[in-house]
Short mmCIF file of C-alpha atoms in Angstrom, two decimals:
data_model
loop_
_atom_site.label_atom_id
_atom_site.label_comp_id
_atom_site.label_asym_id
_atom_site.label_seq_id
_atom_site.Cartn_x
_atom_site.Cartn_y
_atom_site.Cartn_z
CA UNK N 187 -3.33 -32.09 18.69
CA UNK N 188 -4.32 -35.22 16.74
CA UNK N 189 -1.37 -37.46 15.93
CA UNK N 190 -1.48 -39.52 12.76
CA UNK N 191 -0.81 -43.16 13.75
CA UNK N 192 0.54 -43.92 10.26
CA UNK N 193 3.17 -41.15 10.51
CA UNK N 194 6.71 -42.40 11.11
CA UNK N 195 8.24 -41.92 14.56
CA UNK N 196 10.15 -38.61 14.67
CA UNK N 197 12.86 -40.12 16.87
CA UNK N 198 13.52 -43.14 14.65
CA UNK N 199 13.40 -41.21 11.37
CA UNK N 200 15.55 -38.45 12.87
CA UNK N 201 18.23 -40.86 14.06
CA UNK N 202 18.29 -42.42 10.59
CA UNK N 203 18.37 -39.02 8.86
CA UNK N 204 15.09 -39.57 6.99
CA UNK N 205 12.24 -37.27 5.95
CA UNK N 206 9.84 -36.40 8.79
CA UNK N 207 6.72 -36.85 6.64
CA UNK N 208 7.31 -40.00 4.58
CA UNK N 209 10.23 -41.59 6.48
CA UNK N 210 11.82 -42.63 3.18
CA UNK N 211 13.68 -39.68 1.65
CA UNK N 212 17.03 -38.48 2.92
CA UNK N 213 17.00 -35.45 5.21
CA UNK N 214 20.62 -34.40 4.69
CA UNK N 215 22.57 -33.26 1.69
CA UNK N 216 26.14 -33.82 2.81
CA UNK N 217 27.06 -34.21 6.47
CA UNK N 218 24.89 -31.56 8.17
CA UNK N 219 23.23 -29.52 5.43
CA UNK N 220 19.47 -30.11 5.27
CA UNK N 221 18.09 -30.74 1.78
CA UNK N 222 15.75 -28.09 0.34
CA UNK N 223 13.03 -30.72 -0.33
CA UNK N 224 12.47 -34.42 0.26
CA UNK N 225 13.39 -36.44 -2.81
CA UNK N 226 10.49 -38.87 -2.27
CA UNK N 227 7.46 -36.90 -1.06
CA UNK N 228 8.53 -33.37 -1.99
CA UNK N 229 8.19 -31.93 1.53
CA UNK N 230 9.64 -28.42 1.67
CA UNK N 231 12.29 -28.60 4.38
CA UNK N 232 12.76 -24.81 4.60
CA UNK N 233 11.11 -24.90 8.05
CA UNK N 234 14.08 -26.85 9.45
CA UNK N 235 16.09 -24.52 11.67
CA UNK N 236 17.57 -26.27 14.66
CA UNK N 237 19.85 -23.38 15.60
CA UNK N 238 22.30 -24.34 18.34
CA UNK N 239 20.14 -27.19 19.68
CA UNK N 240 22.25 -30.07 18.38
CA UNK N 241 25.49 -28.43 19.54
CA UNK N 242 24.08 -27.91 23.05
CA UNK N 243 23.02 -31.55 23.40
CA UNK N 244 26.30 -32.82 21.93
CA UNK N 245 28.35 -30.68 24.33
CA UNK N 246 26.26 -31.80 27.28
CA UNK N 247 26.43 -35.51 26.47
CA UNK N 248 30.11 -35.54 25.46
CA UNK N 249 31.10 -33.38 28.44
CA UNK N 250 29.42 -35.64 30.96
CA UNK N 251 30.83 -38.84 29.45
CA UNK N 252 34.39 -37.53 28.98
CA UNK N 253 34.65 -35.94 32.42
CA UNK N 254 33.27 -39.07 34.10
CA UNK N 255 35.69 -41.32 32.23
CA UNK N 256 38.64 -38.98 32.85
CA UNK N 257 37.94 -38.93 36.58
CA UNK N 258 37.55 -42.70 36.68
CA UNK N 259 40.81 -43.22 34.76
CA UNK N 260 42.65 -40.76 37.00
CA UNK N 261 41.55 -42.40 40.24
CA UNK N 262 41.87 -45.98 38.97
CA UNK N 263 45.14 -45.80 36.98
CA UNK N 264 46.77 -42.34 37.46
CA UNK N 265 47.96 -42.04 33.83
CA UNK N 266 50.36 -39.23 32.86
CA UNK N 267 48.82 -35.92 31.80
CA UNK N 268 49.86 -36.33 28.15
CA UNK N 269 47.87 -39.56 27.98
CA UNK N 270 44.82 -37.80 29.42
CA UNK N 271 45.14 -35.10 26.76
CA UNK N 272 45.42 -37.59 23.90
CA UNK N 273 42.65 -39.94 25.05
CA UNK N 274 40.04 -37.38 26.01
CA UNK N 275 40.65 -35.06 23.07
CA UNK N 276 40.28 -37.94 20.64
CA UNK N 277 37.18 -39.28 22.40
CA UNK N 278 35.61 -35.81 22.46
CA UNK N 279 36.14 -35.31 18.73
CA UNK N 280 34.89 -38.78 17.77
CA UNK N 281 31.80 -38.59 19.99
CA UNK N 282 30.95 -35.07 18.80
CA UNK N 283 31.13 -36.05 15.14
CA UNK N 284 29.14 -39.23 15.78
CA UNK N 285 26.33 -37.49 17.70
CA UNK N 286 25.76 -34.17 15.90
CA UNK N 287 24.08 -35.54 12.75
CA UNK N 288 21.59 -37.89 14.46
CA UNK N 289 20.69 -35.23 17.02
CA UNK N 290 20.14 -32.63 14.30
CA UNK N 291 17.93 -35.13 12.46
CA UNK N 292 15.87 -35.76 15.60
CA UNK N 293 15.40 -32.04 16.23
CA UNK N 294 14.29 -31.39 12.63
CA UNK N 295 11.85 -34.30 12.78
CA UNK N 296 10.46 -33.13 16.11
CA UNK N 297 9.99 -29.61 14.67
CA UNK N 298 7.89 -31.07 11.87
CA UNK N 299 6.00 -33.47 14.14
CA UNK N 300 5.01 -30.74 16.62
CA UNK N 301 4.53 -28.04 13.95
CA UNK N 302 7.08 -25.78 15.69
CA UNK N 303 7.33 -22.23 14.42
CA UNK N 304 9.19 -19.06 15.25
CA UNK N 305 7.57 -17.18 18.14
CA UNK N 306 5.50 -14.15 17.12
CA UNK N 307 3.62 -11.39 18.89
CA UNK N 308 -0.02 -11.04 17.87
#
């Protein structure tokens, strides 16, 4: 597969929420809804179907971080259970909301970059 050196990086453009082809147009319409087409280059974004990919990565990252911090806090400070509930629930929500959009953008950009399609039998 020949990679175009002038094409924008799928990771950088995905994290910024930009079009995978031109790297200038916005990828999202709202918080998580993918636009039908790029406003700059006109790329049809109908191919973009990340499924549960972003949710899986968000749950994995947030779960590891929150459990590690909760264990550290428990062994270092022994806070009451209500404080654990407040801290780790709030951190989980904030981290999930902060990570889901950039991760969805990266997955859409990687789909375009690698020309990913639905599997078919021939």
